[in-house]
XYZ file of C-alpha atoms in Angstrom:
480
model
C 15.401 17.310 -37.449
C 18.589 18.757 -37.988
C 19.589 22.148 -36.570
C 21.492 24.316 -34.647
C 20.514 25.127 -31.501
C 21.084 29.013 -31.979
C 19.626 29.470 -35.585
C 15.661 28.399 -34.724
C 14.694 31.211 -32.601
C 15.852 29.458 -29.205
C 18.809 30.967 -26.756
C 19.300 27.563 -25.380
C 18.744 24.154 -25.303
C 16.197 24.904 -23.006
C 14.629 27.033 -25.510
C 14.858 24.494 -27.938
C 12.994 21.314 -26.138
C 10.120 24.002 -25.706
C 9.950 24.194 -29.003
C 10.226 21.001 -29.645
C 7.288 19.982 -26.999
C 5.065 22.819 -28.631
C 5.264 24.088 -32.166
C 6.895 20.913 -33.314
C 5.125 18.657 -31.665
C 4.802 15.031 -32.877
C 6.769 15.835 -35.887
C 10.117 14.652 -34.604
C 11.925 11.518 -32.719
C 14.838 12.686 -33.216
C 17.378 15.877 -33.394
C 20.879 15.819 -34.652
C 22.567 18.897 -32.887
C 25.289 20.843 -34.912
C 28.273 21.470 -33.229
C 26.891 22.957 -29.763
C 30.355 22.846 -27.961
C 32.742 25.436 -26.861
C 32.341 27.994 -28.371
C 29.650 27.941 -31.230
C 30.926 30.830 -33.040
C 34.648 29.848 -34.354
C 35.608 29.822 -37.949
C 33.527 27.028 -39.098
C 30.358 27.504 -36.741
C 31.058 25.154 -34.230
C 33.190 22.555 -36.491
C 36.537 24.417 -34.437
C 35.887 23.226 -31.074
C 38.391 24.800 -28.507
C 36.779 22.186 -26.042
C 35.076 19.187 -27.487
C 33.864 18.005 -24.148
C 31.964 21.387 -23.036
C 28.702 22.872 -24.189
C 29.127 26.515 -25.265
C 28.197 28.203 -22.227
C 25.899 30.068 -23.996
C 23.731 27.632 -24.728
C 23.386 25.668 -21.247
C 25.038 22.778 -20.184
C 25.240 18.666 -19.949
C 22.418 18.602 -17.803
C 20.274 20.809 -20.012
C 20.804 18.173 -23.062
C 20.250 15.015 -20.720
C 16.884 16.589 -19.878
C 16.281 17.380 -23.995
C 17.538 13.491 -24.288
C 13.956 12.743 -22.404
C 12.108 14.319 -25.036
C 13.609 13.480 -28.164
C 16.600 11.258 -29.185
C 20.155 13.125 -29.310
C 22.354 13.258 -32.106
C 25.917 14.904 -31.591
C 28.811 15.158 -33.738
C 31.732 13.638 -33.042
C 34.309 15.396 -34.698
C 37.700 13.153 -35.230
C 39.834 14.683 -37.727
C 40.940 18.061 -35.913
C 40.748 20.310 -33.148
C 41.164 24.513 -32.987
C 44.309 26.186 -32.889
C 43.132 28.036 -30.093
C 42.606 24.680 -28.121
C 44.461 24.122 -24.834
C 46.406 21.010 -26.631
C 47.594 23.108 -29.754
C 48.561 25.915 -27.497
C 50.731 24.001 -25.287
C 52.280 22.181 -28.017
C 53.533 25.415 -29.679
C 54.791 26.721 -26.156
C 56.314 23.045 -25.818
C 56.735 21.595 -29.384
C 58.441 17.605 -28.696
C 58.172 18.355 -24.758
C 54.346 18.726 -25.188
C 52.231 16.174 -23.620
C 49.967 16.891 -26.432
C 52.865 16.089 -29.108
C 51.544 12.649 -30.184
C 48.014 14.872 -30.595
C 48.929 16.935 -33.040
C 50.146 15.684 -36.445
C 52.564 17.320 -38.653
C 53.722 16.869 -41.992
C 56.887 14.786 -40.506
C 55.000 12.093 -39.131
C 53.632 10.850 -42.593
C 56.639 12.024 -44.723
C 59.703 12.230 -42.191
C 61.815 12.901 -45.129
C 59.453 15.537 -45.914
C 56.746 15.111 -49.147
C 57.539 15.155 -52.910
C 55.571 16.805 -55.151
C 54.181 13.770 -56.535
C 52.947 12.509 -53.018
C 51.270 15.890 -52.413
C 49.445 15.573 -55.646
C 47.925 12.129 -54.591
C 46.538 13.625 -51.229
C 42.911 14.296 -51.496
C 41.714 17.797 -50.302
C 38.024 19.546 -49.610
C 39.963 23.141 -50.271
C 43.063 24.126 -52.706
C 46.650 24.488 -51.681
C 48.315 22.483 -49.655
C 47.016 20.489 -46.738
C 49.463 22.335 -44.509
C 50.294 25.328 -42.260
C 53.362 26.614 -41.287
C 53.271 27.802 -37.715
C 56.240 29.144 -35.563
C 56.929 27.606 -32.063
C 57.728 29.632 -29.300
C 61.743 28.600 -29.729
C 61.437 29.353 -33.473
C 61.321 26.488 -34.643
C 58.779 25.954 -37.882
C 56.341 23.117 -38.210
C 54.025 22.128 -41.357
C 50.604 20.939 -39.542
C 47.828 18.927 -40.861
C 44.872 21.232 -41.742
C 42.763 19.662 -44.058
C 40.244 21.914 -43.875
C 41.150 25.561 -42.416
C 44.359 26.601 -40.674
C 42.186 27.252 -36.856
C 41.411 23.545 -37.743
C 44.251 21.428 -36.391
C 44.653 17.690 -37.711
C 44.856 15.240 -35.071
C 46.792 11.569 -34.637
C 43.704 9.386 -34.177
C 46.024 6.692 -34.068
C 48.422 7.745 -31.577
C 47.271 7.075 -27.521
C 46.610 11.004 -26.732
C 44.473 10.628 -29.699
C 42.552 7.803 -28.574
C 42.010 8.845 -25.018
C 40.335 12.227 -26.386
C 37.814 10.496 -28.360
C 37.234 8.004 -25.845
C 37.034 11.228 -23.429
C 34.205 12.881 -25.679
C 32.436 9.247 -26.231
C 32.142 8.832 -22.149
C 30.711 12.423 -22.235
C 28.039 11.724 -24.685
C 27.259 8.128 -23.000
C 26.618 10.093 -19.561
C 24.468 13.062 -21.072
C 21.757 10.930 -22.926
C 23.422 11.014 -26.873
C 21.925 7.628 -28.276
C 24.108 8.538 -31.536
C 27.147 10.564 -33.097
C 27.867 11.457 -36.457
C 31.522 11.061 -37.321
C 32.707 14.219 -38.926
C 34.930 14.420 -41.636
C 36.115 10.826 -40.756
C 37.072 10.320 -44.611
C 40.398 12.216 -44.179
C 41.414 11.200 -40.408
C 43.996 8.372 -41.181
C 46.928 9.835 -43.359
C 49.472 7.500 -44.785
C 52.451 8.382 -47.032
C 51.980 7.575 -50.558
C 48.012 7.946 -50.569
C 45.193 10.060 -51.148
C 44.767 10.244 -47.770
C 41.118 9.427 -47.763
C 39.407 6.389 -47.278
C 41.968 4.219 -47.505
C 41.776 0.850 -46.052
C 43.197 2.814 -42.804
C 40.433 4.567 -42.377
C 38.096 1.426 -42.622
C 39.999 0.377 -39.727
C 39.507 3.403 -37.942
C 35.807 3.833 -38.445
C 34.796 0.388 -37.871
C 37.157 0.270 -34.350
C 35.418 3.686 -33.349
C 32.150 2.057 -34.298
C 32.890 -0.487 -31.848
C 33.685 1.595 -29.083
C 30.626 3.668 -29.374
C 28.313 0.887 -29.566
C 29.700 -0.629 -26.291
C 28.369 2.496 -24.611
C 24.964 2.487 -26.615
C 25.648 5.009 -29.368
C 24.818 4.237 -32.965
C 27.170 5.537 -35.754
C 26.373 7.399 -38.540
C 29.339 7.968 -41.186
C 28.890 11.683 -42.918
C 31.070 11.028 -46.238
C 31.002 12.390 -49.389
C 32.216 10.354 -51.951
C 31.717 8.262 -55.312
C 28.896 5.991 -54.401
C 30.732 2.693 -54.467
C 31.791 3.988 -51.576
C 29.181 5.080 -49.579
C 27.754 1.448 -50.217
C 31.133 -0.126 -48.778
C 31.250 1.977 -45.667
C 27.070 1.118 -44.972
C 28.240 -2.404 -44.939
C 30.653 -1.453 -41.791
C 28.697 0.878 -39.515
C 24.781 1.888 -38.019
C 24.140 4.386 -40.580
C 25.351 6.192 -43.551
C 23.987 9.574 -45.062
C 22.256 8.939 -48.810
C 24.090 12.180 -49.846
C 23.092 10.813 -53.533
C 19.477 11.021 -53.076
C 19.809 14.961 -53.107
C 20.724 15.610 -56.763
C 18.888 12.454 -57.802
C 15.412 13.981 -57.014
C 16.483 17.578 -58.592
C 17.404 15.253 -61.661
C 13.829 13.591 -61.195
C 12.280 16.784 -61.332
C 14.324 18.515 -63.490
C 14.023 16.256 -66.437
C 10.948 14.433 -65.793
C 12.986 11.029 -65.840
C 13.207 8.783 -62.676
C 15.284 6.259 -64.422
C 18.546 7.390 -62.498
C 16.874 7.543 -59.315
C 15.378 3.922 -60.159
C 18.901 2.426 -60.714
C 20.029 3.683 -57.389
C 17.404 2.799 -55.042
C 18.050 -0.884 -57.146
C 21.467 -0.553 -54.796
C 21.394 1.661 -52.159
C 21.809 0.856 -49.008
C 18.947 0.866 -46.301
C 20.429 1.674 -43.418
C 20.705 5.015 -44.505
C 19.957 8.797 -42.772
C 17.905 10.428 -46.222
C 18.243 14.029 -46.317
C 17.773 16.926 -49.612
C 19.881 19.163 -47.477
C 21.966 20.068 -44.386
C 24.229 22.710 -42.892
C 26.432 21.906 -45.604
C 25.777 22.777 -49.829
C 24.190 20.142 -52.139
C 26.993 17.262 -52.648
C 27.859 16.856 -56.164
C 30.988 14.069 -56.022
C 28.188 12.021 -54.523
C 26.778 10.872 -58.005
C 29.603 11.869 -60.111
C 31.767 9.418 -61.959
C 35.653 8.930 -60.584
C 38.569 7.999 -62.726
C 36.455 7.092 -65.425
C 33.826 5.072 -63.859
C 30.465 6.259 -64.589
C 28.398 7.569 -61.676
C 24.817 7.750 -60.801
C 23.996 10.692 -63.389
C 26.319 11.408 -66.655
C 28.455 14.684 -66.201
C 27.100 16.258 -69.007
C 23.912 15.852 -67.191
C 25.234 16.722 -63.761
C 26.754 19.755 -65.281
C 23.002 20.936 -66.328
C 21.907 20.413 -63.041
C 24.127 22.628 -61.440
C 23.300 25.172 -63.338
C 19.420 24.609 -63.547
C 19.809 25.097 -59.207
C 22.079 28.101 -60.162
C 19.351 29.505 -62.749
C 16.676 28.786 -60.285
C 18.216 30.729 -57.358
C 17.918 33.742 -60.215
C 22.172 33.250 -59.288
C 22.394 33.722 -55.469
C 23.581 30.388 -55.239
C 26.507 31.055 -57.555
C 27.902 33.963 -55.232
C 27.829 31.635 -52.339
C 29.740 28.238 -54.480
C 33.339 27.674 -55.309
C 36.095 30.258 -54.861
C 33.172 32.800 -54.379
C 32.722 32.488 -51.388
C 35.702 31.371 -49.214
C 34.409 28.145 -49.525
C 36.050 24.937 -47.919
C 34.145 21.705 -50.581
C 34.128 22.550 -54.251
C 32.148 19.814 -54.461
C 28.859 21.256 -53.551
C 27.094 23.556 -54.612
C 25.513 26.028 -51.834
C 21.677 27.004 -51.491
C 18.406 26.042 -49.864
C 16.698 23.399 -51.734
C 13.591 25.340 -51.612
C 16.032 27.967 -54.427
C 17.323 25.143 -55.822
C 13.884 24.438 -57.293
C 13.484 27.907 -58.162
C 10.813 28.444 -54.825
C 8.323 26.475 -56.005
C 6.206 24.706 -53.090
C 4.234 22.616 -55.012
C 8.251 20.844 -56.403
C 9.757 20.939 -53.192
C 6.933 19.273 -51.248
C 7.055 16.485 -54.165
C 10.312 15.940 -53.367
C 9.774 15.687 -49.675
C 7.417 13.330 -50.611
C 9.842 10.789 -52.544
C 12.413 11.695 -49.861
C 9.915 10.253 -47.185
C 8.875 7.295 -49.677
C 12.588 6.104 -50.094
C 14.250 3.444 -47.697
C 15.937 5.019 -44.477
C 15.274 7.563 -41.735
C 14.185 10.780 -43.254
C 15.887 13.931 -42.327
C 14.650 17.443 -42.307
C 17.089 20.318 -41.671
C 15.783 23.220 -39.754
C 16.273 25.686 -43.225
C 14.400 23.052 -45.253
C 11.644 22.127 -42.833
C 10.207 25.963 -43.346
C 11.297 26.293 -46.740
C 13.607 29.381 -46.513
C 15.444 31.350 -48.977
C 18.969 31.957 -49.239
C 20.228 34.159 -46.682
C 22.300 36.795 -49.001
C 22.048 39.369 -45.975
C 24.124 36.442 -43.788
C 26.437 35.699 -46.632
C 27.293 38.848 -47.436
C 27.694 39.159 -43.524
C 30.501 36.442 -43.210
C 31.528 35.712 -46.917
C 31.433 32.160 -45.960
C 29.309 30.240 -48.672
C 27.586 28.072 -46.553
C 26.073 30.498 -44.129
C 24.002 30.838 -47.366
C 21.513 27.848 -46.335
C 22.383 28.802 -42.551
C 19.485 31.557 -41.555
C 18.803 32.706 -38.046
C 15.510 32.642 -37.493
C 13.549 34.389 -34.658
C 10.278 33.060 -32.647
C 8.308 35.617 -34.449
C 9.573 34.039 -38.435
C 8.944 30.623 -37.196
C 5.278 31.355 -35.741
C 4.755 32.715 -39.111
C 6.130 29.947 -41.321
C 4.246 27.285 -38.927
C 0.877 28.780 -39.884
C 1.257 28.689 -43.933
C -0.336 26.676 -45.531
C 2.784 24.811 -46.679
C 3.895 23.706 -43.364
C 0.755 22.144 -42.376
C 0.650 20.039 -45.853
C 4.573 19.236 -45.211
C 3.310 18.286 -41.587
C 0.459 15.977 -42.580
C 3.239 14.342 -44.939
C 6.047 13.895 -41.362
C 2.711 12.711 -39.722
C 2.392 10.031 -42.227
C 5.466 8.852 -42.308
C 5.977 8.501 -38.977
C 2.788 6.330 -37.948
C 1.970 4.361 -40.826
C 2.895 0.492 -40.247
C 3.834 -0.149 -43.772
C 7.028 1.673 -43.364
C 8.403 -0.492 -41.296
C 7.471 -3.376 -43.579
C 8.727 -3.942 -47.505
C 9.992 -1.416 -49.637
C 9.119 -1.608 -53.739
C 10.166 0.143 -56.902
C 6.977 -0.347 -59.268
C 7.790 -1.220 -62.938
C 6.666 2.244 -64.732
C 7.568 3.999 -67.699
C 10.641 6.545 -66.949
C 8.128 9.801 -66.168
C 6.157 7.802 -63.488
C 7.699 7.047 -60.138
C 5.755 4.802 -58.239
C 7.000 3.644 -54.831
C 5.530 1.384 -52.280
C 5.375 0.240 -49.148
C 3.768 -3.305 -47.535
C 3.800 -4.444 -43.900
C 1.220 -7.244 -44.098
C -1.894 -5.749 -44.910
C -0.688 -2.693 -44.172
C 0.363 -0.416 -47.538
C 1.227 2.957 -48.914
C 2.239 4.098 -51.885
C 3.328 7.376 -53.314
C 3.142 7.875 -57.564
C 4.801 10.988 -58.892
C 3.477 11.745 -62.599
C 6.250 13.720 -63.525
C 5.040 15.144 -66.931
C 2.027 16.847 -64.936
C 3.723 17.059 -61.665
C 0.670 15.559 -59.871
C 1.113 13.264 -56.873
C -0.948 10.741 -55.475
C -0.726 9.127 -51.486
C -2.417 6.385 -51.011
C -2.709 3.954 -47.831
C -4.458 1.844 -45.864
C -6.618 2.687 -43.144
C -8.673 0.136 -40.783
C -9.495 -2.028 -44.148
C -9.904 0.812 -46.292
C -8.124 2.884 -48.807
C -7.383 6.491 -47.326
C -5.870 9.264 -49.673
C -3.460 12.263 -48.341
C -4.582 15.199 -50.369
C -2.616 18.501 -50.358
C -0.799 19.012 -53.935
């Protein structure tokens, strides 16, 4: 599971291994916690950190997630591109500029273009938001820098490469090692190495830089998980150099499935993709669309003319809530996604979303349910009217009493059987199989020596068959 720790009816981490230990019991091994450091609350929920290495008081303390560690494995995010400008370091440094011990920290436009950037070079850089990557900000002598923000101007860029830079990751890493985290996701890693004359984004730098961080968190028994979005080429290079990578193109592939009663597409990539892969259908952030697009004129996963139906299909779905909360509607920072639950992006149908949970569990890799998706809720237009930030969209806070409701429908038990299935059937830990079918029939299987399973998906009809073996028998999971 995927959450946040203050958006699923807990106060606390506490809170949440109760949960955990009682109305979610048996369904998870796992949790990746969003951003739970100091504070939770900044401009990008928790993606700002003023303090990397301290838990939001709010929500407990080191001790309080080392005790949650014995329960369930801990994911945290490890967030290397930037700090917030409210951080100690960023504070000093504009009371201090050059006479900063945090200098080296923070990175300005001088340090990649000391004669300052053309036009031309600005064009090349690669950016999740319009305008420039920069801020201007005023020292306390007067003195004007441009910063790195990639992202928003409370995020500050940092020098990964510089010593100040590695000694606060390594600083974070020995933090996580001590408090039970068995594995970080490395946030926006894509745009941490900047180099003159570049996009800026995964270069062969930042191949470098990933696999060296890789190494240093696997010396203190942390697996790495890479969270990129990117042209899928990509995401198959970067699998080859690290623990895990997300399958951010399985997504669109199954609203494509659905959609347009077709599989072919989603054939042809699970023909390639990599297996050590994190599968998810959503997250805290929107539905990634770069993911299966094409790039300078190489063809991606799904044609654009296609891709561009399928945007709006989710858009018609959502009856056009999503639309208010994509693009420049919504202050958003990734025009690459578009932002709703899945459950709208399918127009609320439960029968359609628990087929694709279905193929989502079938597929190779470690499925992933965020907290939003795992009780099928609506966009949040009360929250995103709230904030005006388009992601907060998919980002409900849900109370003890919502959750107790949603646990007893009879959608969450079928979704449940399916999580129960997946997690204690041998034959996922055996060989995976595309079957040969025509292109409105996915059929996907499992074998682990005489252990099987097997999901078919007759798209035409929508009807769904689970089969698998059982002490020498055939045993069917019925709920569609």
């Amino acid at each position: 599971m995927i959450t946040y720790v203050d958006r699923i009816g807990c106060e606390n981490i506490s809170d949440l291994e109760s949960l955990i230990q009682n109305q979610f019991q048996g369904l998870f091994g796992g949790v990746h916690l969003l951003p739970f450091f100091n504070p939770i609350d900044g401009e990008d929920a928790g993606f700002d950190p003023k303090n990397h290495a301290q838990i939001d008081p709010r929500l407990g303390n080191w001790n309080d997630l080392k005790s949650l560690s014995e329960e369930v494995d801990i994911m945290a995010d490890l967030i290397v591109n930037h700090i917030s400008a409210e951080s100690e370091q960023f504070q000093d440094y504009l009371e201090k500029g050059e006479k900063s011990e945090f200098n080296e920290l923070i990175l300005t436009e001088d340090k990649v273009f000391p004669n300052g950037a053309s036009k031309e070079e600005i064009a090349k850089i690669y950016r999740p938001r319009p305008g420039l990557p920069f801020t201007k900000f005023t020292l306390a002598d007067g003195a004007e820098k441009n910063v790195w923000t990639t992202f928003t101007s409370n995020q500050i860029d940092i020098d990964v490469t510089s010593k100040k830079g590695e000694e606060y990751l390594e600083n974070i890493l020995q933090t996580f090692e001590a408090s039970g985290v068995t594995m970080i996701r490395l946030d926006a890693a894509g745009y941490a190495i900047k180099k003159a004359g570049t996009s800026c984004f995964m270069i062969d730098e930042t191949f470098e830089f990933i696999s060296a961080i890789t190494e240093r968190a696997r010396a203190k028994g942390i697996a790495v998980l890479v969270e990129i979005h990117s042209f899928y080429q990509t995401q198959i290079e970067i699998a080859k150099r690290v623990d895990y990578v997300y399958d951010f193109a399985l997504p669109v592939l199954v609203l494509d499935t659905l959609f347009n009663k077709n599989a072919s597409n989603l054939k042809n990539w699970l023909a390639v993709s990599p297996r050590n892969v994190i599968t998810v259908l959503d997250t805290h952030d929107g539905i990634g669309i770069v993911d299966v697009a094409s790039e300078d004129g190489k063809p991606g996963l799904i044609e654009d003319d296609a891709l561009s139906d399928i945007v709006e299909k989710m858009h018609e779905n959502s009856e056009g809530t999503s639309r208010k909360a994509t693009g420049a509607a919504a202050s958003n920072l990734d025009l690459y996604q578009v932002n709703s639950t899945y459950f709208e992006a399918l127009g609320r149908k439960e029968k359609e979303y628990l087929i694709a949970r279905c193929i989502q569990f079938f597929v190779p890799g470690v499925p992933q349910v965020y907290y939003v998706g795992l009780l099928a809720g609506e966009n949040d237009m009360e929250l995103l009217k709230e904030t005006n930030v388009g992601r907060d969209i998919n980002r409900h806070f849900y109370t003890l009493e919502e959750i107790d409701q949603r646990i007893d429908s009879p959608f969450f038990q079928n979704f449940k059987k399916l999580i129960e299935l997946r997690n204690s059937h041998p034959a996922f830990e055996g060989i995976f199989e595309v079957k040969d079918t025509a292109s409105n029939i996915l059929h996907l299987k499992w074998l682990n020596g005489k252990e099987w399973a097997e999901l078919i998906v007759y798209l035409e009809d929508m009807v769904v068959e689970i089969n698998y073996s059982q002490s020498s028998s055939v045993k069917k999971l019925n709920f569609i």
